[in-house]
Tab-separated table of C-alpha atoms in Angstrom:
chain	number	residue	atom	x	y	z
A	211	MET	CA	-11.002	18.687	43.153
A	212	LYS	CA	-14.016	18.300	45.415
A	213	ALA	CA	-15.183	21.107	47.643
A	214	PRO	CA	-15.948	20.006	51.225
A	215	GLY	CA	-19.627	19.455	51.867
A	216	LEU	CA	-20.605	19.576	48.177
A	217	ARG	CA	-21.762	16.794	45.902
A	218	PRO	CA	-21.359	16.677	42.097
A	219	LEU	CA	-24.444	16.914	39.925
A	220	TRP	CA	-22.801	16.014	36.634
A	221	GLY	CA	-19.579	14.210	35.765
A	222	GLY	CA	-17.116	16.177	33.710
A	223	PRO	CA	-14.651	19.003	34.085
A	224	THR	CA	-17.305	21.696	34.613
A	225	ARG	CA	-19.889	20.121	36.854
A	226	LEU	CA	-22.083	22.049	39.217
A	227	MET	CA	-21.524	21.496	42.903
A	228	VAL	CA	-24.429	21.933	45.324
A	229	PRO	CA	-24.618	21.490	49.081
A	230	PRO	CA	-26.169	18.226	50.265
A	231	GLN	CA	-29.896	18.379	50.906
A	232	PRO	CA	-30.706	18.064	54.645
A	233	LEU	CA	-33.178	15.362	55.410
A	234	PRO	CA	-36.445	16.610	56.947
A	235	PRO	CA	-36.818	15.529	60.555
A	236	SER	CA	-39.161	12.631	61.109
A	237	GLN	CA	-40.827	14.481	63.994
A	238	PRO	CA	-40.894	18.156	64.792
A	239	PRO	CA	-38.581	19.149	67.675
A	240	CYS	CA	-41.447	20.512	69.783
A	241	ARG	CA	-44.173	17.963	70.441
A	242	GLY	CA	-46.443	20.059	72.510
A	243	ARG	CA	-48.196	23.329	71.870
A	244	VAL	CA	-46.804	26.562	73.149
A	245	PRO	CA	-49.603	28.419	75.021
A	246	GLY	CA	-50.744	31.552	73.178
A	247	ALA	CA	-48.846	30.694	69.971
A	248	VAL	CA	-50.363	30.481	66.528
A	249	PRO	CA	-50.460	26.934	65.283
A	250	ALA	CA	-47.051	26.622	63.658
A	251	SER	CA	-47.830	23.561	61.641
A	252	ARG	CA	-49.624	25.577	58.952
A	253	TYR	CA	-46.805	28.142	58.825
A	254	PHE	CA	-44.092	25.498	58.649
A	255	ALA	CA	-46.073	23.454	56.151
A	256	ALA	CA	-46.324	26.493	53.889
A	257	LEU	CA	-42.641	27.266	54.493
A	258	ASP	CA	-41.660	23.654	53.792
A	259	SER	CA	-43.758	23.772	50.637
A	260	SER	CA	-42.061	26.998	49.507
A	261	VAL	CA	-38.603	25.634	50.308
A	262	GLY	CA	-39.458	22.399	48.513
A	263	ASP	CA	-40.667	24.349	45.487
A	264	LEU	CA	-37.459	26.391	45.492
A	265	ARG	CA	-35.380	23.212	45.727
A	266	GLN	CA	-37.284	21.690	42.813
A	267	ARG	CA	-36.885	24.839	40.728
A	268	ALA	CA	-33.182	25.028	41.566
A	269	GLN	CA	-32.752	21.358	40.682
A	270	ARG	CA	-34.597	21.863	37.374
A	271	LEU	CA	-32.323	24.827	36.588
A	272	ILE	CA	-29.247	22.779	37.421
A	273	ASP	CA	-30.554	19.914	35.292
A	274	ARG	CA	-31.139	22.308	32.389
A	275	VAL	CA	-27.616	23.720	32.769
A	276	ASN	CA	-26.179	20.210	32.787
A	277	GLU	CA	-28.259	19.213	29.741
A	278	SER	CA	-27.102	22.359	27.971
A	279	ARG	CA	-23.508	21.443	28.763
A	280	LYS	CA	-24.037	17.940	27.412
A	281	GLU	CA	-25.496	19.416	24.216
A	282	ASP	CA	-22.553	21.837	23.970
A	283	HIS	CA	-20.170	18.920	24.394
A	284	SER	CA	-22.016	16.989	21.685
A	285	VAL	CA	-21.923	19.970	19.301
A	286	LEU	CA	-18.235	20.504	20.021
A	287	SER	CA	-17.487	16.824	19.404
A	288	GLY	CA	-19.330	17.013	16.091
A	289	PHE	CA	-17.442	20.167	15.172
A	290	ARG	CA	-14.144	18.511	16.102
A	291	ASP	CA	-14.956	15.460	13.972
A	292	SER	CA	-15.994	17.666	11.054
A	293	LEU	CA	-12.851	19.755	11.408
A	294	LEU	CA	-10.625	16.668	11.549
A	295	LEU	CA	-12.266	15.336	8.401
A	296	LYS	CA	-11.808	18.664	6.611
A	297	VAL	CA	-8.141	18.918	7.679
A	298	SER	CA	-7.565	15.338	6.552
A	299	ASP	CA	-9.110	16.105	3.154
A	300	LEU	CA	-7.001	19.243	2.775
A	301	ALA	CA	-3.835	17.355	3.734
A	302	GLU	CA	-4.662	14.695	1.148
A	303	GLN	CA	-5.193	17.360	-1.536
A	304	LEU	CA	-1.904	19.012	-0.581
A	305	GLU	CA	-0.093	15.691	-0.770
A	306	GLU	CA	-1.609	14.989	-4.194
A	307	ARG	CA	-0.548	18.446	-5.423
A	308	LEU	CA	2.988	17.882	-4.114
A	309	PHE	CA	3.211	14.585	-6.006
A	310	GLN	CA	2.049	16.357	-9.176
A	311	LEU	CA	4.756	18.990	-8.680
A	312	TYR	CA	7.358	16.283	-8.022
A	313	SER	CA	6.330	14.548	-11.236
A	314	LEU	CA	6.573	17.794	-13.217
A	315	HIS	CA	9.981	18.581	-11.714
A	316	ASN	CA	11.180	15.045	-12.446
A	317	GLU	CA	10.198	15.462	-16.100
A	318	GLN	CA	12.053	18.790	-16.287
A	319	ILE	CA	15.113	17.299	-14.588
A	320	GLN	CA	15.075	14.311	-16.961
A	321	GLN	CA	14.831	16.667	-19.947
A	322	ARG	CA	17.769	18.749	-18.697
A	323	LEU	CA	19.819	15.629	-17.967
A	324	HIS	CA	19.148	14.418	-21.518
A	325	GLU	CA	20.219	17.818	-22.896
A	326	LEU	CA	23.345	17.687	-20.706
A	327	ALA	CA	24.170	14.213	-22.009
A	328	GLU	CA	23.835	15.494	-25.605
A	329	VAL	CA	26.103	18.479	-24.860
A	330	MET	CA	28.664	16.222	-23.172
A	331	GLU	CA	28.633	13.946	-26.232
A	332	ARG	CA	29.269	16.950	-28.510
A	333	VAL	CA	32.111	18.057	-26.194
A	334	ARG	CA	33.618	14.549	-26.396
A	335	GLN	CA	33.356	14.633	-30.193
A	336	ALA	CA	34.977	18.081	-30.256
A	337	GLU	CA	37.796	16.769	-28.042
A	338	ASP	CA	38.275	13.822	-30.402
A	339	GLU	CA	38.386	16.164	-33.414
A	340	LEU	CA	40.803	18.490	-31.616
A	341	GLN	CA	43.102	15.585	-30.753
A	342	HIS	CA	42.949	14.433	-34.374
A	343	VAL	CA	43.836	17.967	-35.546
A	344	CYS	CA	46.682	18.127	-33.013
A	345	ARG	CA	48.063	14.804	-34.247
A	346	THR	CA	47.757	15.949	-37.840
A	347	VAL	CA	49.568	19.234	-37.070
A	348	GLU	CA	52.200	17.345	-35.114
A	349	ALA	CA	52.725	14.913	-37.995
A	350	ALA	CA	52.895	17.776	-40.492
A	351	TYR	CA	55.422	19.583	-38.298
A	352	LYS	CA	57.565	16.458	-38.058
A	353	ASP	CA	57.395	16.034	-41.836
A	354	LEU	CA	58.512	19.638	-42.313
A	355	CYS	CA	61.366	19.203	-39.922
A	356	LEU	CA	62.611	16.024	-41.584
A	357	GLN	CA	62.619	17.348	-45.173
A	358	PRO	CA	65.984	18.463	-46.482
A	359	GLU	CA	66.325	22.082	-47.301
A	360	ALA	CA	66.443	22.795	-50.962
């Protein structure tokens, strides 16, 4: 947003605004001498010189402030780039560590699944043996029931 009557000195969000410099008149407003007055030209020349010096000093200060802001912006940009690089490196390390953990967990899961498969095979064998025993007992019971009593 621009303030009325002010001009920007530096582009960017925090620029200094200064009032426009009035142009010096090409001729003084009074052409003739005022009787009994001290020659004003020396006084005004000294005053103009002082005002000009103040303007130059103020402009140099503003220029230094703007240069300082540019340097701050440059330092901040460098810091941002450095920080982004560091965060990227840390994210990459974290991702690598996660993949290592996934690999370790996969090995443990595979080992447990193998153990489970072995246990299930033993359970199947036990079921087969139990069915065989049941058939044998059933056959023996039938044989006992069919034998004549002596």
